[in-house]
PDB file of C-alpha atoms in Angstrom:
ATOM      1  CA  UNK X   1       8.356  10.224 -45.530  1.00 82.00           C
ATOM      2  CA  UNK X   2       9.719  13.094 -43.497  1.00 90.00           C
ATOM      3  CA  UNK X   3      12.858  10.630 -42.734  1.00 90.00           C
ATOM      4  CA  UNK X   4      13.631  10.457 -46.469  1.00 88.00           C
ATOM      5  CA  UNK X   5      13.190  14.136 -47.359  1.00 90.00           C
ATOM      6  CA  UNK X   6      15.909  14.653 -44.984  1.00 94.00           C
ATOM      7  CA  UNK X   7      18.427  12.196 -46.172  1.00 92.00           C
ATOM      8  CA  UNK X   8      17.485  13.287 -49.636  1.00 89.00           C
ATOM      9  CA  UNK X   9      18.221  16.887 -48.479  1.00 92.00           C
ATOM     10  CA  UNK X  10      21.863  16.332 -47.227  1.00 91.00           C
ATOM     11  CA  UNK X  11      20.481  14.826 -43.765  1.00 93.00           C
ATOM     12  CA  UNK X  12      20.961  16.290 -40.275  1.00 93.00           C
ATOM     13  CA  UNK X  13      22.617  19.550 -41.835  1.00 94.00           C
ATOM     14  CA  UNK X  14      19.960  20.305 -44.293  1.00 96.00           C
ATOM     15  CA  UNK X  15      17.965  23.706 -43.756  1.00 98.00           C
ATOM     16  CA  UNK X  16      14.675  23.459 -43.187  1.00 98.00           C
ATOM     17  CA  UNK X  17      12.128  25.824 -43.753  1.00 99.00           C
ATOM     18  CA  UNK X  18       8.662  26.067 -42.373  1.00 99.00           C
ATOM     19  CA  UNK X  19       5.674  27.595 -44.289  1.00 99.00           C
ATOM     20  CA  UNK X  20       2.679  27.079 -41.724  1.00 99.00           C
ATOM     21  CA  UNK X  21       0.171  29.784 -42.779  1.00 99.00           C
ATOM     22  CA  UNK X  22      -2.606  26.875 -43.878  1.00 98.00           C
ATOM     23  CA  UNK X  23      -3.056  26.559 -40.478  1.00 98.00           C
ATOM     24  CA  UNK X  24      -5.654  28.537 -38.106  1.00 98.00           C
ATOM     25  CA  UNK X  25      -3.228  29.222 -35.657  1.00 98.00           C
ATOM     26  CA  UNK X  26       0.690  29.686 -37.936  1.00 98.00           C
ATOM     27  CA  UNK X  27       2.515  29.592 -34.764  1.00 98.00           C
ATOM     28  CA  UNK X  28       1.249  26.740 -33.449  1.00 98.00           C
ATOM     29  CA  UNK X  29       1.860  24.967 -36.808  1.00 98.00           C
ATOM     30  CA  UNK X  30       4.962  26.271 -37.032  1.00 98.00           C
ATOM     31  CA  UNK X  31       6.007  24.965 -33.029  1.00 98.00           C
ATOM     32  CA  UNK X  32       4.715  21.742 -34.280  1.00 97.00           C
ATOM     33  CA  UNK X  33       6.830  21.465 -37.609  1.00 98.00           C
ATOM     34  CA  UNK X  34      10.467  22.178 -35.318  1.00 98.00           C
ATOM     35  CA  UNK X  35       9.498  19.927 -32.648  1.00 98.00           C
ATOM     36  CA  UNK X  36       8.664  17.212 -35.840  1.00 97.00           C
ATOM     37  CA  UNK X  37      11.913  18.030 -37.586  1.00 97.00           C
ATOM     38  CA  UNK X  38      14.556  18.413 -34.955  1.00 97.00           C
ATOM     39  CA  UNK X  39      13.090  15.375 -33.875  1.00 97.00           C
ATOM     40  CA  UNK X  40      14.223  13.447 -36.672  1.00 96.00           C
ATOM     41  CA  UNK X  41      17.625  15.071 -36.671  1.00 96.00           C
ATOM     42  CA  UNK X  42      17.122  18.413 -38.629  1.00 96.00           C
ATOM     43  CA  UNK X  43      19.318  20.709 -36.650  1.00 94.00           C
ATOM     44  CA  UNK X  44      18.725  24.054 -38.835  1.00 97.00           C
ATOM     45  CA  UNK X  45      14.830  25.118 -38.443  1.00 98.00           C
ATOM     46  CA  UNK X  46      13.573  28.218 -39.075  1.00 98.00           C
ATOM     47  CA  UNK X  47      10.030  29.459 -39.969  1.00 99.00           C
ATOM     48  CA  UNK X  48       9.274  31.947 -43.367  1.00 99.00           C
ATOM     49  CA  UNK X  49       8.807  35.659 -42.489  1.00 98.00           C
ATOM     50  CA  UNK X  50       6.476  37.032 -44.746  1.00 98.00           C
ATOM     51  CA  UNK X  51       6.348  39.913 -43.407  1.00 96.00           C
ATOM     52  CA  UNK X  52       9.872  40.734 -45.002  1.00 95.00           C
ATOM     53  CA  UNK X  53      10.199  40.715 -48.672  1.00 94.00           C
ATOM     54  CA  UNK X  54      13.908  40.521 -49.025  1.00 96.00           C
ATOM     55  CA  UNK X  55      14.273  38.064 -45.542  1.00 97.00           C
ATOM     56  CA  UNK X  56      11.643  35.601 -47.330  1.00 98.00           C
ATOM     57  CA  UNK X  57      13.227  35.246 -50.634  1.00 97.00           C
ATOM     58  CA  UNK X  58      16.303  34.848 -48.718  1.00 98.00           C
ATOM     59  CA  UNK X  59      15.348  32.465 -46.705  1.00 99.00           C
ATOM     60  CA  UNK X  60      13.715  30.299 -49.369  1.00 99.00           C
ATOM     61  CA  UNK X  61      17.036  30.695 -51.237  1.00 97.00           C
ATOM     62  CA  UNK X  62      18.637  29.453 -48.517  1.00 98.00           C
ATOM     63  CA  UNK X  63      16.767  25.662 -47.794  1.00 98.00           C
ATOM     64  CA  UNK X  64      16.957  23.119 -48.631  1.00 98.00           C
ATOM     65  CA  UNK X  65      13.701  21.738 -48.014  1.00 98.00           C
ATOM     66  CA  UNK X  66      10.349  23.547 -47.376  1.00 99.00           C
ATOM     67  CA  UNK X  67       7.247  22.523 -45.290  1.00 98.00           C
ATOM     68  CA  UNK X  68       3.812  23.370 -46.166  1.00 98.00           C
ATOM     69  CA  UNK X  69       1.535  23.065 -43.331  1.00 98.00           C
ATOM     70  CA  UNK X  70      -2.112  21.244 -43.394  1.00 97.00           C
ATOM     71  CA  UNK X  71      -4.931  23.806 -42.920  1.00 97.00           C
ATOM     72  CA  UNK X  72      -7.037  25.252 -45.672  1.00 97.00           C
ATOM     73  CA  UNK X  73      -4.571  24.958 -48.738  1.00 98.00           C
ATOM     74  CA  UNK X  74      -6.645  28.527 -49.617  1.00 98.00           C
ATOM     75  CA  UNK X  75      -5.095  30.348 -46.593  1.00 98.00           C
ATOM     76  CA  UNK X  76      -1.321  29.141 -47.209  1.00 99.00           C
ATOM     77  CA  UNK X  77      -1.537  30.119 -51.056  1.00 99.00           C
ATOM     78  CA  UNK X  78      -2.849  33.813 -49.840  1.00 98.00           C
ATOM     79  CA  UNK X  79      -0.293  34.279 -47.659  1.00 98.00           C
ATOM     80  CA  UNK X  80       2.777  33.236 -49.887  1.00 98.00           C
ATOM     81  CA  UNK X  81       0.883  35.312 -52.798  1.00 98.00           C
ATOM     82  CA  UNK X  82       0.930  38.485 -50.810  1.00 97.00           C
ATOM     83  CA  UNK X  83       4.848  38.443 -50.419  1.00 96.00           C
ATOM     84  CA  UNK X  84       5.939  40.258 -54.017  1.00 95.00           C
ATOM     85  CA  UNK X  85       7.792  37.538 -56.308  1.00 96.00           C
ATOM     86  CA  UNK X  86       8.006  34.585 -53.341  1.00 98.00           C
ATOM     87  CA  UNK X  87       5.812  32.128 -55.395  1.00 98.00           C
ATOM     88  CA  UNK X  88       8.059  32.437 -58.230  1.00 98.00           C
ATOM     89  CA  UNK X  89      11.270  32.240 -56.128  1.00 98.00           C
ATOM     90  CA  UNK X  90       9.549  28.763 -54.681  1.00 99.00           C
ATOM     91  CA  UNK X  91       9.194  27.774 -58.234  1.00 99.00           C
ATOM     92  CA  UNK X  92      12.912  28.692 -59.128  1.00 98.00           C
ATOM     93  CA  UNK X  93      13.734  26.387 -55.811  1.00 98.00           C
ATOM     94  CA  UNK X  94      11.841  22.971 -56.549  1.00 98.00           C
ATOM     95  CA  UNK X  95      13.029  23.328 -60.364  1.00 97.00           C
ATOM     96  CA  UNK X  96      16.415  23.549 -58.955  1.00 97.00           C
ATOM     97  CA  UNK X  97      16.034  20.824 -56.558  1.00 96.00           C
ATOM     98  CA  UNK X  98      14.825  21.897 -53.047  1.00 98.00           C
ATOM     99  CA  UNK X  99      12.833  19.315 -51.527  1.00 97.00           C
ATOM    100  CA  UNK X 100       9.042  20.525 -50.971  1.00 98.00           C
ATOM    101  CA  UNK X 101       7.065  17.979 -48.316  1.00 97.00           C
ATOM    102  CA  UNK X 102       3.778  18.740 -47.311  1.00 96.00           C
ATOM    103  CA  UNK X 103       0.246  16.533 -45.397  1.00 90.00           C
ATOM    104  CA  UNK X 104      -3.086  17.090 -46.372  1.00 95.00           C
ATOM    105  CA  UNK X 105      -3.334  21.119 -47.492  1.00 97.00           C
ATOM    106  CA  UNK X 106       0.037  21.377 -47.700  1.00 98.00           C
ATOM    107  CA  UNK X 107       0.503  18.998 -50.498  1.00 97.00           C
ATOM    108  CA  UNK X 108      -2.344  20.292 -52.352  1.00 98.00           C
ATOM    109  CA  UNK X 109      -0.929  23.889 -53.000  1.00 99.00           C
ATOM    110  CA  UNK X 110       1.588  22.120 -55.052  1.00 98.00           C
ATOM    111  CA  UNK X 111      -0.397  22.082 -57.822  1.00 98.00           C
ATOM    112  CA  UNK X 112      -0.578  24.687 -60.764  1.00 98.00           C
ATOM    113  CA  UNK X 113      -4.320  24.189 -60.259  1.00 99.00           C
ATOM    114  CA  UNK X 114      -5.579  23.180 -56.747  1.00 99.00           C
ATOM    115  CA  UNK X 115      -8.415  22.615 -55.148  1.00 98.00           C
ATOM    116  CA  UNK X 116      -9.151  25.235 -52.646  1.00 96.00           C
ATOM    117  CA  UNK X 117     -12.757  23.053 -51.267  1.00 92.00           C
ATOM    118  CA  UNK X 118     -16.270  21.853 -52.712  1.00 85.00           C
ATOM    119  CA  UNK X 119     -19.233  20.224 -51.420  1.00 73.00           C
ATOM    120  CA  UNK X 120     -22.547  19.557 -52.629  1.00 67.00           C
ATOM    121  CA  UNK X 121     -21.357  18.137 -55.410  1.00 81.00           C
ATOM    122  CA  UNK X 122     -19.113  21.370 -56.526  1.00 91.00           C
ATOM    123  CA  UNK X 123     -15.452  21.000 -56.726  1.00 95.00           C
ATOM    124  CA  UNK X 124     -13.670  24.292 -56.274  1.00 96.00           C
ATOM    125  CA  UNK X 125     -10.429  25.556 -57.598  1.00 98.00           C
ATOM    126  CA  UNK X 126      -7.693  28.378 -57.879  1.00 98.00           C
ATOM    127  CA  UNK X 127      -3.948  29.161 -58.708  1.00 98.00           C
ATOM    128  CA  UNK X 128      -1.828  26.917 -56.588  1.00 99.00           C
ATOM    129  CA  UNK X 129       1.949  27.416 -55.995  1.00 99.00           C
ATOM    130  CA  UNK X 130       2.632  25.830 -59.499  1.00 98.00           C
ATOM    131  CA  UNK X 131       5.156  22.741 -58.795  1.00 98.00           C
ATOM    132  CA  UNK X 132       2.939  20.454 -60.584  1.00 98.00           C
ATOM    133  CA  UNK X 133       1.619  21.826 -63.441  1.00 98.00           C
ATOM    134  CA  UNK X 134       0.396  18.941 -65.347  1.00 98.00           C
ATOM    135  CA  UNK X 135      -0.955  17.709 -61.606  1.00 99.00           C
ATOM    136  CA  UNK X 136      -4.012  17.981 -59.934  1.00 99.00           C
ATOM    137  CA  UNK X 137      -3.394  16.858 -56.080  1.00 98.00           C
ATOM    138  CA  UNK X 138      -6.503  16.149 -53.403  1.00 97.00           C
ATOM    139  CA  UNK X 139      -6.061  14.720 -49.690  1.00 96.00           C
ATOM    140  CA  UNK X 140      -8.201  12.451 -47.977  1.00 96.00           C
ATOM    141  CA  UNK X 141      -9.697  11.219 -50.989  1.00 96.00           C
ATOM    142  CA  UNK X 142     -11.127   7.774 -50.076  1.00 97.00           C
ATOM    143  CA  UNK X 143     -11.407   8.762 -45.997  1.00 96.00           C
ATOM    144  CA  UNK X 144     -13.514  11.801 -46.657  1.00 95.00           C
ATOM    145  CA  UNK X 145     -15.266  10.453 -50.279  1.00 94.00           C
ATOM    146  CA  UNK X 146     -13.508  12.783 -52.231  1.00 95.00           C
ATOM    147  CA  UNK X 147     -13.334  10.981 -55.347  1.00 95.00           C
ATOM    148  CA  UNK X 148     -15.954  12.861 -57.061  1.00 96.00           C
ATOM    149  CA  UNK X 149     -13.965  16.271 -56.758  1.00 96.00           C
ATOM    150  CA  UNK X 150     -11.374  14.694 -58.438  1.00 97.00           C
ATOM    151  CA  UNK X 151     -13.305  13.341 -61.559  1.00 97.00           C
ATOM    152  CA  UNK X 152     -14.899  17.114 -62.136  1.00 97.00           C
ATOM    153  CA  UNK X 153     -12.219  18.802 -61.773  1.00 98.00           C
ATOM    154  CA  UNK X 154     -10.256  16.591 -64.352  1.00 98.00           C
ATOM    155  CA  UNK X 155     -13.587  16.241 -66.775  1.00 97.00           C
ATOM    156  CA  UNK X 156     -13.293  19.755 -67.010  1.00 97.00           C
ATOM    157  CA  UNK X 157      -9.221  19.908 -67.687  1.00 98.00           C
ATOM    158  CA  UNK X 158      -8.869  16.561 -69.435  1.00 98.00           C
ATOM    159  CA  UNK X 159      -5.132  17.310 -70.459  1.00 98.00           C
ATOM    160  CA  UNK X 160      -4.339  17.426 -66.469  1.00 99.00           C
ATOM    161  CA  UNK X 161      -4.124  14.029 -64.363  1.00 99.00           C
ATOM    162  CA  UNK X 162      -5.521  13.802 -60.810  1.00 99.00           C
ATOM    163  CA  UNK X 163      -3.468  12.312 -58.170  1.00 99.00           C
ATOM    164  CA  UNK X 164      -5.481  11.755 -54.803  1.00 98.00           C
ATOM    165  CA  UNK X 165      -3.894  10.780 -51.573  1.00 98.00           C
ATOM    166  CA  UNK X 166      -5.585   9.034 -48.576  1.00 98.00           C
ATOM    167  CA  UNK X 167      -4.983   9.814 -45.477  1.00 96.00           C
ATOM    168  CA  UNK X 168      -1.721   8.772 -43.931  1.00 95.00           C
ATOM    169  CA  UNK X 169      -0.467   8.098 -47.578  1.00 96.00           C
ATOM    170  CA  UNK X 170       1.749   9.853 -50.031  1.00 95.00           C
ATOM    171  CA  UNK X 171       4.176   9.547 -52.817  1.00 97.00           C
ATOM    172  CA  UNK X 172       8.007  10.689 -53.363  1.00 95.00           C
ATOM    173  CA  UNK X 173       8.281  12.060 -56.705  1.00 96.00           C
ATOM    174  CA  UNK X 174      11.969  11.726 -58.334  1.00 92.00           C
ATOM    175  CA  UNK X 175      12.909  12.449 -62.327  1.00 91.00           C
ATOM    176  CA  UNK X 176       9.078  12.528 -63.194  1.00 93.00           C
ATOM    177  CA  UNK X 177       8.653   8.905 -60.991  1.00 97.00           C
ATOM    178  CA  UNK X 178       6.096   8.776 -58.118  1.00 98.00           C
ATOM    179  CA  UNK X 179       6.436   5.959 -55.486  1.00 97.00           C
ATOM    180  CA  UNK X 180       3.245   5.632 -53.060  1.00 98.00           C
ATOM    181  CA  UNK X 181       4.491   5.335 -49.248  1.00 95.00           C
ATOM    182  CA  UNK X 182       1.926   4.669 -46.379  1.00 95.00           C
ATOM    183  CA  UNK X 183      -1.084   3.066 -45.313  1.00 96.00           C
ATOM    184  CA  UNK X 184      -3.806   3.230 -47.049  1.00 98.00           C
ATOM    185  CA  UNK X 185      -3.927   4.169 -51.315  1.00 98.00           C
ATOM    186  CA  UNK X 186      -3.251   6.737 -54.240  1.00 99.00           C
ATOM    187  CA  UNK X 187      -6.007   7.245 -56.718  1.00 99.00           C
ATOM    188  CA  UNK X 188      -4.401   8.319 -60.202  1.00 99.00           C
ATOM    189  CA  UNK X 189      -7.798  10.122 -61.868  1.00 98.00           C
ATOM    190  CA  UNK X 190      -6.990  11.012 -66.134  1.00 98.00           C
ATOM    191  CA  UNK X 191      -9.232  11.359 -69.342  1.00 98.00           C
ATOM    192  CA  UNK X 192      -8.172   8.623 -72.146  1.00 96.00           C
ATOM    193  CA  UNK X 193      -9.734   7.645 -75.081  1.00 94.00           C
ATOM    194  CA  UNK X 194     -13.064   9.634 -74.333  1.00 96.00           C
ATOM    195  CA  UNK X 195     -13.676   9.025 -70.436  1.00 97.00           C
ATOM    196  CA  UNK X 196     -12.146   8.869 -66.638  1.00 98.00           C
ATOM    197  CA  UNK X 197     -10.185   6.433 -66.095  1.00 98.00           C
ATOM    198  CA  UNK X 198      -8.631   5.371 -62.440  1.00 98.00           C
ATOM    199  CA  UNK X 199      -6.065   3.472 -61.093  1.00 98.00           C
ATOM    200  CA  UNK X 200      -5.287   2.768 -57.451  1.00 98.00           C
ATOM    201  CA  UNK X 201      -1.569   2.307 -55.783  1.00 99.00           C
ATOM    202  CA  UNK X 202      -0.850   0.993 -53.011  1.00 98.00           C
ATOM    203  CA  UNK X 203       2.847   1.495 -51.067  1.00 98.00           C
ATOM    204  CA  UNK X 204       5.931   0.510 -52.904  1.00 98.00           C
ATOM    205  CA  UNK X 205       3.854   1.211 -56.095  1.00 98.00           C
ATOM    206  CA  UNK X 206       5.164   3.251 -58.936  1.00 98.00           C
ATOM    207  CA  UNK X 207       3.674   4.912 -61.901  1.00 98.00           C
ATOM    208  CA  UNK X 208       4.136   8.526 -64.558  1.00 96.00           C
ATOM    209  CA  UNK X 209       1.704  10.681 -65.138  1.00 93.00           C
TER     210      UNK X 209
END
């Protein structure tokens, strides 16, 4: 997946940009994501500085695609929040074509509404970075039986549509067209004609929401 995003970007000269404040420890997130990146031929790399307004809306200008970091989705959201206008700017980016890749938490805060966590039978939710707004994205849905916070969440907003990725799965989305990559499957989670319904992909799938 991270292969594509690059080549979709413009390749080895694309500009990266690392958002790794989901993560306990942001630094060593952010090591991680360079190490990952340049790795795979990404030779611009640098890591959002929140803690300057103009140099973050710069820099987010600037890429050409931005990393979200897995962690508690909660914590990433927070942090971009704080930073006056930056979730906006981010919006202005993906609308105008900036390549947004994130695992686990870091795909989740692409939603308009995310879940932030639930157990005991209570999904829980707040303002995610907005991407998606039709969207409702979860992680680890079948390794972790997360199916359920899926079905509440979209019971309760039955003009959204739940996408839930497995672990070590995920989906490109291009022109409104998602294609599942990966091992395992996608769970696609909607209200029609008075109930749930689901439908499962598996890699090289496709399907609209």
């Amino acid at each position: 997946m991270l292969k594509r995003a690059i080549r979709q970007a413009g390749g080895g000269r694309s500009r990266v940009l690392i958002c790794p404040f989901a993560w306990r420890d942001p630094k060593e997130a952010a090591d991680f994501a360079k190490k990952l990146f340049r790795g795979l031929g990404a030779r611009s790399v640098e890591v959002l500085d929140i803690r300057d307004h103009a140099q973050a809306v710069m820099q987010v200008s600037n890429a050409d695609i931005i990393w979200y970091s897995g962690g508690l989705q909660k914590r990433q959201v927070l942090a971009l929040a704080g930073v006056p206008g930056l979730v906006r700017t981010l919006q202005t980016a993906y609308a105008n074509g900036t390549v947004m890749v994130g695992g686990s938490a870091g795909a989740a805060v692409m939603s308009k509404l995310m879940i932030s966590g639930g157990s005991s039978g209570t999904a829980h939710t707040r303002s995610g970075l907005g991407f998606l707004p039709k969207v409702v994205l979860d992680q680890h849905v079948i390794a972790r039986s997360r199916e359920w916070r899926l079905r509440q969440v979209i019971s309760k907003n039955r003009r959204l549509v739940g996408v839930g990725l497995d672990e070590r799965t995920g989906v490109l989305i291009q022109n409104g067209i998602f294609r599942v990559y990966g091992k395992s499957q996608v769970i696609v989670t909607e209200w029609k004609q008075g109930q749930l319904s689901e439908r499962r992909y598996k890699r090289g799938d496709k399907f609209t929401v």
